Amino acid sequence: MSTQQKNVGILAMEIYFPPTCLKQEELEAHDGASKGKYTIGLGQDCMGFCTEVEDVISMSLTVVTSLLEKYAIDPKQIGRLEVGSETIIDKSKSIKTFLMQIFEKHGNTDIEGVDSTNACYGGTAALFNCVNWVESSSWDGRYGLVVCTDSAVYAEGPARPTGGAAAIAMLVGPDAPIVFESKIRASHMSHAYDFYKPILDSEYPVVDGKLSQTCYLMALDTCYKSLCNKYEKLEGKQFSMVDAAYFVFHSPYNKLVQKSFGRLVFNDFLRNASSIDESAKKIFTPFESLTGDESYQSRDLEKASQQVAKPLYDEKVQPTTLIPKQVGNMYTASLYAAFASLIHNKHNTLAGQRVIMFSYGSGLTATMFSLKFNEGRHPFSLSNIASVMNVAEKLKLRHEFTPEKFVEIMQLMEHRYGAKDFVTSKDCSLLALGTYYLTEVDSKYRRFYAKKAPEHGQRLSEIDMYVKMRTTYTWTERPYEALLFPSKTATCILEELEAHDGTSKGEYTTDRGQDCMSFVIEDEDVVSISVTAVTYLLEKYAIDPKQIGRLDVGTETIIDKRKSIKTLFLMRIFEVFAKGPAARATGRAASIAMLVGPDAPIVFEIKIRASHMSRVYDIYKPVLDSEDRPVVDGEISQTCYLKALDPYSIDESARQILAPFEYR
């Protein structure tokens, strides 16, 4: 579009969480925990969970279909689809491609965007990508669609009650009732091992609980201070709690939300903000001289902060806590479930108000940002969003399971994790009409789903699931300091590989048109070569790391199911950057760094581009214990490539090859 759009933000929302849940009070008794440990200590009431017939794909299919239908959105009007999730289904194939079946049958494959992954932050990254797209010269006039989907499960033990599951869909466009104040946002990103998933044959994370909470609060402090500074430069006045009607937090468990809001009140005291009265100053003064680290460990300060913050908490935070307390930690969906709770509770009085959002993902990534409400116009109005989400009714219709039944289901899910060649019970009796559910996983790890409807038994799609994942990653810190710039280069001449493999002469060189092949050796991986490429670019072009405001990494090589490559050491370049000569390997084609900005020698012709996205099994990586080797159907892969390049050039024989993968 020729002019920048106004009031870009969230036009519509829908939420889905499983109809199965467990009371935390009953789980306390079952686990032999002290009374109140989960309900008061964690601040949780219930926990939602997926049974064998639901997963992140089924939830995503359900929530996207529901949003499109309830807001009467033509699937052809979607121009960008972004998914945020830390639940890895395949090391190569994105969740977004699984959702494309909804749009393919309407003839729309020109939809940009893929998945964003870093712990619980992926949904926010996906949302920012869609908002930035609509605000940019790249926007083609269609809507952006964001999906946050996750199932949080834990091994038996103290972390298990912090599970949950949900999917949220958000429609993004101009003239929205929920508007981004793009200049009022601040991020903090760093490298930390607080909560991550390196054990790839298990759904369960490696958690350092104490460090994780400290990292969360440290990121909160840093983002809040930076946001306040930006606000003051923009508005010419000090920011304090009174400048926002509500505060919405990423919610692993409610007690951390209470601590976090208390922390912001303490920050306002340190900043001498106008929101802090004399009685609060008297309570906080004994803690004024604490260092940052000391303040994170002080239980007395924690109690004092929550005491001072309690009246403001009840006013500005409590209305956001309904769904997180009832469903649990939904990872990427948690922040937006809290936001949905606010709309549910206060939609009649939100117009004209500002809300501050805090998004956090372990590893770590965090952003605090500001939204403003307008009433909007039907169907994109706050009242209609609340009506469509219908939160109270969805919570009311859930079915409570006993702890014994929950444990039985978790054991089945553990057994099924990474398995193939099985059929589920197909029991959809607890699901509402229109809900997607898993029916089977075939011998190629492809997953089949059906949609609960009056006409039962319709198979909708094939979606694969990864199987056993490697278990060798039991480290707590990778020693890249010693291996940052390897001096060796590993290549293989394909003509020699032909002879070694006993293939016909020219099969690799002439038929495939390749000369050599590079590969990493034991002291290299995608992280080390990424660090090399980024550091090399910064030094060669004399770029101050402080000039970098956005860092995106594209890869299909999974090192950790939760922690992104960006946080996995790349952020250390910007945290403790020191110039100086270093030995490096050159010519690494596997890692390329590109600096993006205005007045460039290589210019994007933004309006001259087109996309084609579809759901097909050509090359994918569901077998996670096979290092990084994919499952490949060469004939289909080549045909898919050519079809994507020019869909009108496909001959009849090629169409027959692709026929089994067309939408039914």
PDB file of C-alpha atoms in Angstrom, residues 399-637:
ATOM      1  CA  HIS A 399     -14.776 -31.962  32.356  1.00  0.00           C
ATOM      2  CA  GLU A 400     -12.811 -32.519  35.553  1.00  0.00           C
ATOM      3  CA  PHE A 401     -10.638 -35.634  35.674  1.00  0.00           C
ATOM      4  CA  THR A 402      -9.309 -37.360  38.771  1.00  0.00           C
ATOM      5  CA  PRO A 403      -5.551 -37.217  39.421  1.00  0.00           C
ATOM      6  CA  GLU A 404      -5.377 -40.984  38.836  1.00  0.00           C
ATOM      7  CA  LYS A 405      -6.946 -40.629  35.378  1.00  0.00           C
ATOM      8  CA  PHE A 406      -4.662 -37.681  34.595  1.00  0.00           C
ATOM      9  CA  VAL A 407      -1.558 -39.715  35.506  1.00  0.00           C
ATOM     10  CA  GLU A 408      -2.832 -42.600  33.368  1.00  0.00           C
ATOM     11  CA  ILE A 409      -3.235 -40.255  30.388  1.00  0.00           C
ATOM     12  CA  MET A 410       0.225 -38.775  30.924  1.00  0.00           C
ATOM     13  CA  GLN A 411       1.732 -42.272  30.934  1.00  0.00           C
ATOM     14  CA  LEU A 412      -0.018 -43.080  27.666  1.00  0.00           C
ATOM     15  CA  MET A 413       1.193 -39.820  26.123  1.00  0.00           C
ATOM     16  CA  GLU A 414       4.758 -40.588  27.240  1.00  0.00           C
ATOM     17  CA  HIS A 415       4.515 -43.999  25.597  1.00  0.00           C
ATOM     18  CA  ARG A 416       3.079 -42.510  22.411  1.00  0.00           C
ATOM     19  CA  TYR A 417       5.600 -39.670  22.240  1.00  0.00           C
ATOM     20  CA  GLY A 418       7.566 -40.169  19.045  1.00  0.00           C
ATOM     21  CA  ALA A 419       5.752 -43.385  18.182  1.00  0.00           C
ATOM     22  CA  LYS A 420       4.334 -44.395  14.813  1.00  0.00           C
ATOM     23  CA  ASP A 421       1.836 -46.886  13.429  1.00  0.00           C
ATOM     24  CA  PHE A 422      -0.915 -46.472  16.004  1.00  0.00           C
ATOM     25  CA  VAL A 423      -4.588 -45.569  16.071  1.00  0.00           C
ATOM     26  CA  THR A 424      -6.086 -43.472  18.852  1.00  0.00           C
ATOM     27  CA  SER A 425      -9.318 -44.287  20.615  1.00  0.00           C
ATOM     28  CA  LYS A 426     -10.980 -41.634  18.398  1.00  0.00           C
ATOM     29  CA  ASP A 427     -13.098 -40.807  21.418  1.00  0.00           C
ATOM     30  CA  CYS A 428     -14.344 -37.295  20.718  1.00  0.00           C
ATOM     31  CA  SER A 429     -17.325 -37.487  23.067  1.00  0.00           C
ATOM     32  CA  LEU A 430     -15.998 -34.639  25.243  1.00  0.00           C
ATOM     33  CA  LEU A 431     -15.162 -32.387  22.300  1.00  0.00           C
ATOM     34  CA  ALA A 432     -17.469 -29.684  20.971  1.00  0.00           C
ATOM     35  CA  LEU A 433     -18.709 -29.800  17.391  1.00  0.00           C
ATOM     36  CA  GLY A 434     -16.155 -28.330  15.021  1.00  0.00           C
ATOM     37  CA  THR A 435     -13.177 -29.497  17.102  1.00  0.00           C
ATOM     38  CA  TYR A 436     -10.342 -31.298  15.320  1.00  0.00           C
ATOM     39  CA  TYR A 437      -8.914 -34.460  16.848  1.00  0.00           C
ATOM     40  CA  LEU A 438      -6.162 -36.998  16.138  1.00  0.00           C
ATOM     41  CA  THR A 439      -7.240 -40.385  14.756  1.00  0.00           C
ATOM     42  CA  GLU A 440      -3.997 -42.152  13.855  1.00  0.00           C
ATOM     43  CA  VAL A 441      -0.287 -41.920  13.084  1.00  0.00           C
ATOM     44  CA  ASP A 442       0.856 -44.028  10.134  1.00  0.00           C
ATOM     45  CA  SER A 443       4.098 -45.890   9.448  1.00  0.00           C
ATOM     46  CA  LYS A 444       5.661 -42.729   7.990  1.00  0.00           C
ATOM     47  CA  TYR A 445       4.871 -40.698  11.113  1.00  0.00           C
ATOM     48  CA  ARG A 446       2.106 -38.807   9.303  1.00  0.00           C
ATOM     49  CA  ARG A 447      -0.761 -37.745  11.513  1.00  0.00           C
ATOM     50  CA  PHE A 448      -4.406 -37.990  10.496  1.00  0.00           C
ATOM     51  CA  TYR A 449      -7.097 -35.740  11.906  1.00  0.00           C
ATOM     52  CA  ALA A 450     -10.867 -35.570  11.755  1.00  0.00           C
ATOM     53  CA  LYS A 451     -13.291 -32.805  12.606  1.00  0.00           C
ATOM     54  CA  LYS A 452     -16.157 -33.503  14.948  1.00  0.00           C
ATOM     55  CA  ALA A 453     -19.278 -32.747  12.967  1.00  0.00           C
ATOM     56  CA  PRO A 454     -22.701 -34.263  12.242  1.00  0.00           C
ATOM     57  CA  GLU A 455     -21.095 -36.261   9.424  1.00  0.00           C
ATOM     58  CA  HIS A 456     -18.576 -38.312  11.384  1.00  0.00           C
ATOM     59  CA  GLY A 457     -15.461 -40.030  10.139  1.00  0.00           C
ATOM     60  CA  GLN A 458     -14.193 -37.537   7.563  1.00  0.00           C
ATOM     61  CA  ARG A 459     -10.402 -37.622   7.284  1.00  0.00           C
ATOM     62  CA  LEU A 460      -9.109 -34.106   6.827  1.00  0.00           C
ATOM     63  CA  SER A 461      -5.358 -34.195   6.589  1.00  0.00           C
ATOM     64  CA  GLU A 462      -2.087 -35.944   7.045  1.00  0.00           C
ATOM     65  CA  ILE A 463       0.286 -34.436   9.563  1.00  0.00           C
ATOM     66  CA  ASP A 464       3.432 -36.137  10.742  1.00  0.00           C
ATOM     67  CA  MET A 465       4.922 -36.201  14.183  1.00  0.00           C
ATOM     68  CA  TYR A 466       8.520 -36.671  15.084  1.00  0.00           C
ATOM     69  CA  VAL A 467       9.654 -39.871  16.722  1.00  0.00           C
ATOM     70  CA  LYS A 468      12.472 -40.693  19.097  1.00  0.00           C
ATOM     71  CA  MET A 469      14.905 -37.836  19.556  1.00  0.00           C
ATOM     72  CA  ARG A 470      18.559 -38.036  20.467  1.00  0.00           C
ATOM     73  CA  THR A 471      19.399 -38.292  24.146  1.00  0.00           C
ATOM     74  CA  THR A 472      23.076 -37.363  24.010  1.00  0.00           C
ATOM     75  CA  TYR A 473      22.475 -33.706  24.927  1.00  0.00           C
ATOM     76  CA  THR A 474      22.673 -33.853  28.698  1.00  0.00           C
ATOM     77  CA  TRP A 475      25.021 -30.884  29.002  1.00  0.00           C
ATOM     78  CA  THR A 476      24.179 -27.737  30.919  1.00  0.00           C
ATOM     79  CA  GLU A 477      26.516 -25.391  29.024  1.00  0.00           C
ATOM     80  CA  ARG A 478      28.123 -25.802  25.622  1.00  0.00           C
ATOM     81  CA  PRO A 479      31.801 -24.765  25.713  1.00  0.00           C
ATOM     82  CA  TYR A 480      31.820 -22.539  22.644  1.00  0.00           C
ATOM     83  CA  GLU A 481      34.386 -20.178  24.144  1.00  0.00           C
ATOM     84  CA  ALA A 482      37.134 -22.618  23.178  1.00  0.00           C
ATOM     85  CA  LEU A 483      35.691 -23.403  19.762  1.00  0.00           C
ATOM     86  CA  LEU A 484      34.391 -20.056  18.565  1.00  0.00           C
ATOM     87  CA  PHE A 485      36.512 -19.821  15.449  1.00  0.00           C
ATOM     88  CA  PRO A 486      37.629 -23.252  14.235  1.00  0.00           C
ATOM     89  CA  SER A 487      40.605 -23.113  11.895  1.00  0.00           C
ATOM     90  CA  LYS A 488      39.710 -26.204   9.878  1.00  0.00           C
ATOM     91  CA  THR A 489      37.582 -26.420   6.742  1.00  0.00           C
ATOM     92  CA  ALA A 490      35.751 -29.645   5.885  1.00  0.00           C
ATOM     93  CA  THR A 491      34.798 -30.303   2.265  1.00  0.00           C
ATOM     94  CA  CYS A 492      34.273 -33.325   0.102  1.00  0.00           C
ATOM     95  CA  ILE A 493      34.818 -33.515  -3.672  1.00  0.00           C
ATOM     96  CA  LEU A 494      31.704 -35.170  -5.058  1.00  0.00           C
ATOM     97  CA  GLU A 495      33.571 -36.869  -7.885  1.00  0.00           C
ATOM     98  CA  GLU A 496      35.578 -38.754  -5.237  1.00  0.00           C
ATOM     99  CA  LEU A 497      32.402 -39.515  -3.282  1.00  0.00           C
ATOM    100  CA  GLU A 498      30.903 -41.064  -6.435  1.00  0.00           C
ATOM    101  CA  ALA A 499      33.832 -43.476  -6.625  1.00  0.00           C
ATOM    102  CA  HIS A 500      33.667 -44.215  -2.888  1.00  0.00           C
ATOM    103  CA  ASP A 501      29.924 -44.945  -2.996  1.00  0.00           C
ATOM    104  CA  GLY A 502      30.217 -47.111  -6.098  1.00  0.00           C
ATOM    105  CA  THR A 503      27.695 -45.011  -8.033  1.00  0.00           C
ATOM    106  CA  SER A 504      27.881 -44.448 -11.764  1.00  0.00           C
ATOM    107  CA  LYS A 505      30.294 -41.744 -12.865  1.00  0.00           C
ATOM    108  CA  GLY A 506      28.549 -38.383 -13.040  1.00  0.00           C
ATOM    109  CA  GLU A 507      25.562 -39.276 -10.828  1.00  0.00           C
ATOM    110  CA  TYR A 508      26.519 -36.678  -8.238  1.00  0.00           C
ATOM    111  CA  THR A 509      28.425 -34.241 -10.451  1.00  0.00           C
ATOM    112  CA  THR A 510      26.671 -34.248 -13.826  1.00  0.00           C
ATOM    113  CA  ASP A 511      23.160 -35.359 -12.876  1.00  0.00           C
ATOM    114  CA  ARG A 512      22.953 -33.115  -9.815  1.00  0.00           C
ATOM    115  CA  GLY A 513      25.257 -30.404 -11.134  1.00  0.00           C
ATOM    116  CA  GLN A 514      27.337 -30.241  -7.942  1.00  0.00           C
ATOM    117  CA  ASP A 515      31.130 -30.104  -7.512  1.00  0.00           C
ATOM    118  CA  CYS A 516      31.855 -30.168  -3.772  1.00  0.00           C
ATOM    119  CA  MET A 517      29.996 -30.511  -0.475  1.00  0.00           C
ATOM    120  CA  SER A 518      30.856 -28.744   2.775  1.00  0.00           C
ATOM    121  CA  PHE A 519      30.081 -30.275   6.156  1.00  0.00           C
ATOM    122  CA  VAL A 520      30.687 -29.563   9.812  1.00  0.00           C
ATOM    123  CA  ILE A 521      33.048 -31.724  11.840  1.00  0.00           C
ATOM    124  CA  GLU A 522      32.927 -32.660  15.492  1.00  0.00           C
ATOM    125  CA  ASP A 523      34.003 -29.286  16.883  1.00  0.00           C
ATOM    126  CA  GLU A 524      31.469 -27.280  14.864  1.00  0.00           C
ATOM    127  CA  ASP A 525      27.707 -26.901  14.722  1.00  0.00           C
ATOM    128  CA  VAL A 526      25.120 -24.364  13.599  1.00  0.00           C
ATOM    129  CA  VAL A 527      25.734 -22.201  16.658  1.00  0.00           C
ATOM    130  CA  SER A 528      29.505 -21.988  16.226  1.00  0.00           C
ATOM    131  CA  ILE A 529      29.299 -21.156  12.529  1.00  0.00           C
ATOM    132  CA  SER A 530      26.576 -18.590  13.207  1.00  0.00           C
ATOM    133  CA  VAL A 531      28.734 -16.879  15.830  1.00  0.00           C
ATOM    134  CA  THR A 532      31.609 -16.917  13.335  1.00  0.00           C
ATOM    135  CA  ALA A 533      29.539 -15.367  10.551  1.00  0.00           C
ATOM    136  CA  VAL A 534      27.991 -12.653  12.730  1.00  0.00           C
ATOM    137  CA  THR A 535      31.267 -11.684  14.393  1.00  0.00           C
ATOM    138  CA  TYR A 536      33.037 -11.671  11.034  1.00  0.00           C
ATOM    139  CA  LEU A 537      30.395  -9.362   9.512  1.00  0.00           C
ATOM    140  CA  LEU A 538      30.461  -6.932  12.446  1.00  0.00           C
ATOM    141  CA  GLU A 539      34.255  -6.657  12.406  1.00  0.00           C
ATOM    142  CA  LYS A 540      34.686  -6.520   8.620  1.00  0.00           C
ATOM    143  CA  TYR A 541      32.098  -3.746   8.241  1.00  0.00           C
ATOM    144  CA  ALA A 542      33.098  -2.003  11.505  1.00  0.00           C
ATOM    145  CA  ILE A 543      29.559  -2.252  12.880  1.00  0.00           C
ATOM    146  CA  ASP A 544      29.099  -1.360  16.541  1.00  0.00           C
ATOM    147  CA  PRO A 545      26.966  -4.171  18.066  1.00  0.00           C
ATOM    148  CA  LYS A 546      24.887  -1.472  19.775  1.00  0.00           C
ATOM    149  CA  GLN A 547      23.637  -0.470  16.310  1.00  0.00           C
ATOM    150  CA  ILE A 548      21.845  -3.812  15.890  1.00  0.00           C
ATOM    151  CA  GLY A 549      18.157  -3.476  16.798  1.00  0.00           C
ATOM    152  CA  ARG A 550      16.771  -6.705  15.356  1.00  0.00           C
ATOM    153  CA  LEU A 551      18.361 -10.140  15.008  1.00  0.00           C
ATOM    154  CA  ASP A 552      16.564 -12.971  13.197  1.00  0.00           C
ATOM    155  CA  VAL A 553      17.937 -16.462  12.619  1.00  0.00           C
ATOM    156  CA  GLY A 554      16.640 -18.852   9.977  1.00  0.00           C
ATOM    157  CA  THR A 555      17.476 -22.545  10.349  1.00  0.00           C
ATOM    158  CA  GLU A 556      15.943 -25.996  10.318  1.00  0.00           C
ATOM    159  CA  THR A 557      18.686 -27.547  12.447  1.00  0.00           C
ATOM    160  CA  ILE A 558      17.240 -28.049  15.925  1.00  0.00           C
ATOM    161  CA  ILE A 559      19.726 -27.855  18.814  1.00  0.00           C
ATOM    162  CA  ASP A 560      17.173 -27.299  21.544  1.00  0.00           C
ATOM    163  CA  LYS A 561      13.378 -27.576  21.288  1.00  0.00           C
ATOM    164  CA  ARG A 562      12.848 -24.470  23.397  1.00  0.00           C
ATOM    165  CA  LYS A 563      15.918 -22.225  23.325  1.00  0.00           C
ATOM    166  CA  SER A 564      16.514 -20.390  20.031  1.00  0.00           C
ATOM    167  CA  ILE A 565      19.860 -20.208  18.243  1.00  0.00           C
ATOM    168  CA  LYS A 566      19.634 -16.452  18.676  1.00  0.00           C
ATOM    169  CA  THR A 567      19.805 -16.780  22.456  1.00  0.00           C
ATOM    170  CA  LEU A 568      22.089 -19.808  22.283  1.00  0.00           C
ATOM    171  CA  PHE A 569      25.304 -17.783  22.350  1.00  0.00           C
ATOM    172  CA  LEU A 570      24.639 -15.257  19.564  1.00  0.00           C
ATOM    173  CA  MET A 571      23.391 -12.762  22.157  1.00  0.00           C
ATOM    174  CA  ARG A 572      26.704 -13.052  23.980  1.00  0.00           C
ATOM    175  CA  ILE A 573      28.329 -11.250  21.038  1.00  0.00           C
ATOM    176  CA  PHE A 574      26.235  -8.213  21.903  1.00  0.00           C
ATOM    177  CA  GLU A 575      26.482  -8.585  25.673  1.00  0.00           C
ATOM    178  CA  VAL A 576      30.295  -8.805  25.961  1.00  0.00           C
ATOM    179  CA  PHE A 577      31.645  -7.785  22.563  1.00  0.00           C
ATOM    180  CA  ALA A 578      35.405  -7.275  22.304  1.00  0.00           C
ATOM    181  CA  LYS A 579      37.186  -6.495  19.038  1.00  0.00           C
ATOM    182  CA  GLY A 580      40.459  -8.154  18.148  1.00  0.00           C
ATOM    183  CA  PRO A 581      42.098 -10.619  15.771  1.00  0.00           C
ATOM    184  CA  ALA A 582      40.989 -14.220  15.911  1.00  0.00           C
ATOM    185  CA  ALA A 583      41.590 -17.325  13.863  1.00  0.00           C
ATOM    186  CA  ARG A 584      38.516 -18.181  11.821  1.00  0.00           C
ATOM    187  CA  ALA A 585      37.439 -20.624   9.227  1.00  0.00           C
ATOM    188  CA  THR A 586      36.480 -18.913   5.988  1.00  0.00           C
ATOM    189  CA  GLY A 587      34.235 -20.054   3.205  1.00  0.00           C
ATOM    190  CA  ARG A 588      31.495 -21.509   5.380  1.00  0.00           C
ATOM    191  CA  ALA A 589      28.543 -21.627   2.990  1.00  0.00           C
ATOM    192  CA  ALA A 590      26.365 -23.054   5.787  1.00  0.00           C
ATOM    193  CA  SER A 591      26.082 -19.788   7.709  1.00  0.00           C
ATOM    194  CA  ILE A 592      25.442 -16.408   6.101  1.00  0.00           C
ATOM    195  CA  ALA A 593      24.959 -13.096   7.898  1.00  0.00           C
ATOM    196  CA  MET A 594      23.243 -10.144   6.178  1.00  0.00           C
ATOM    197  CA  LEU A 595      22.985  -6.575   7.427  1.00  0.00           C
ATOM    198  CA  VAL A 596      19.667  -4.882   6.554  1.00  0.00           C
ATOM    199  CA  GLY A 597      18.976  -1.158   6.406  1.00  0.00           C
ATOM    200  CA  PRO A 598      18.054   1.847   4.226  1.00  0.00           C
ATOM    201  CA  ASP A 599      20.114   3.273   1.320  1.00  0.00           C
ATOM    202  CA  ALA A 600      21.361  -0.227   0.502  1.00  0.00           C
ATOM    203  CA  PRO A 601      23.269  -1.365  -2.600  1.00  0.00           C
ATOM    204  CA  ILE A 602      20.912  -4.346  -2.852  1.00  0.00           C
ATOM    205  CA  VAL A 603      17.341  -3.080  -2.815  1.00  0.00           C
ATOM    206  CA  PHE A 604      14.127  -5.078  -2.376  1.00  0.00           C
ATOM    207  CA  GLU A 605      11.411  -4.424  -4.952  1.00  0.00           C
ATOM    208  CA  ILE A 606       8.775  -4.992  -2.310  1.00  0.00           C
ATOM    209  CA  LYS A 607       5.774  -5.133  -4.610  1.00  0.00           C
ATOM    210  CA  ILE A 608       7.335  -7.670  -6.957  1.00  0.00           C
ATOM    211  CA  ARG A 609       7.095 -10.915  -5.010  1.00  0.00           C
ATOM    212  CA  ALA A 610       4.702 -13.803  -4.658  1.00  0.00           C
ATOM    213  CA  SER A 611       4.490 -16.810  -2.358  1.00  0.00           C
ATOM    214  CA  HIS A 612       3.123 -20.333  -2.655  1.00  0.00           C
ATOM    215  CA  MET A 613       2.635 -22.389   0.510  1.00  0.00           C
ATOM    216  CA  SER A 614       1.053 -25.773   0.793  1.00  0.00           C
ATOM    217  CA  ARG A 615       0.792 -28.960   2.854  1.00  0.00           C
ATOM    218  CA  VAL A 616       2.757 -31.870   1.434  1.00  0.00           C
ATOM    219  CA  TYR A 617       5.226 -34.543   2.530  1.00  0.00           C
ATOM    220  CA  ASP A 618       8.285 -34.182   0.276  1.00  0.00           C
ATOM    221  CA  ILE A 619      11.251 -33.630   2.633  1.00  0.00           C
ATOM    222  CA  TYR A 620      10.638 -33.603   6.370  1.00  0.00           C
ATOM    223  CA  LYS A 621      12.393 -34.540   9.612  1.00  0.00           C
ATOM    224  CA  PRO A 622      10.119 -36.460  11.961  1.00  0.00           C
ATOM    225  CA  VAL A 623      12.784 -38.944  13.088  1.00  0.00           C
ATOM    226  CA  LEU A 624      14.692 -37.040  15.710  1.00  0.00           C
ATOM    227  CA  ASP A 625      17.095 -39.812  16.700  1.00  0.00           C
ATOM    228  CA  SER A 626      18.617 -39.882  13.205  1.00  0.00           C
ATOM    229  CA  GLU A 627      20.862 -36.854  13.724  1.00  0.00           C
ATOM    230  CA  ASP A 628      19.724 -34.366  11.082  1.00  0.00           C
ATOM    231  CA  ARG A 629      18.789 -36.761   8.286  1.00  0.00           C
ATOM    232  CA  PRO A 630      15.407 -36.161   6.655  1.00  0.00           C
ATOM    233  CA  VAL A 631      12.783 -38.461   5.216  1.00  0.00           C
ATOM    234  CA  VAL A 632      12.865 -37.782   1.472  1.00  0.00           C
ATOM    235  CA  ASP A 633      10.625 -38.612  -1.457  1.00  0.00           C
ATOM    236  CA  GLY A 634      12.842 -37.356  -4.273  1.00  0.00           C
ATOM    237  CA  GLU A 635      10.253 -37.476  -7.044  1.00  0.00           C
ATOM    238  CA  ILE A 636       7.633 -35.618  -5.035  1.00  0.00           C
ATOM    239  CA  SER A 637      10.238 -33.138  -3.774  1.00  0.00           C
TER     240      SER A 637
END
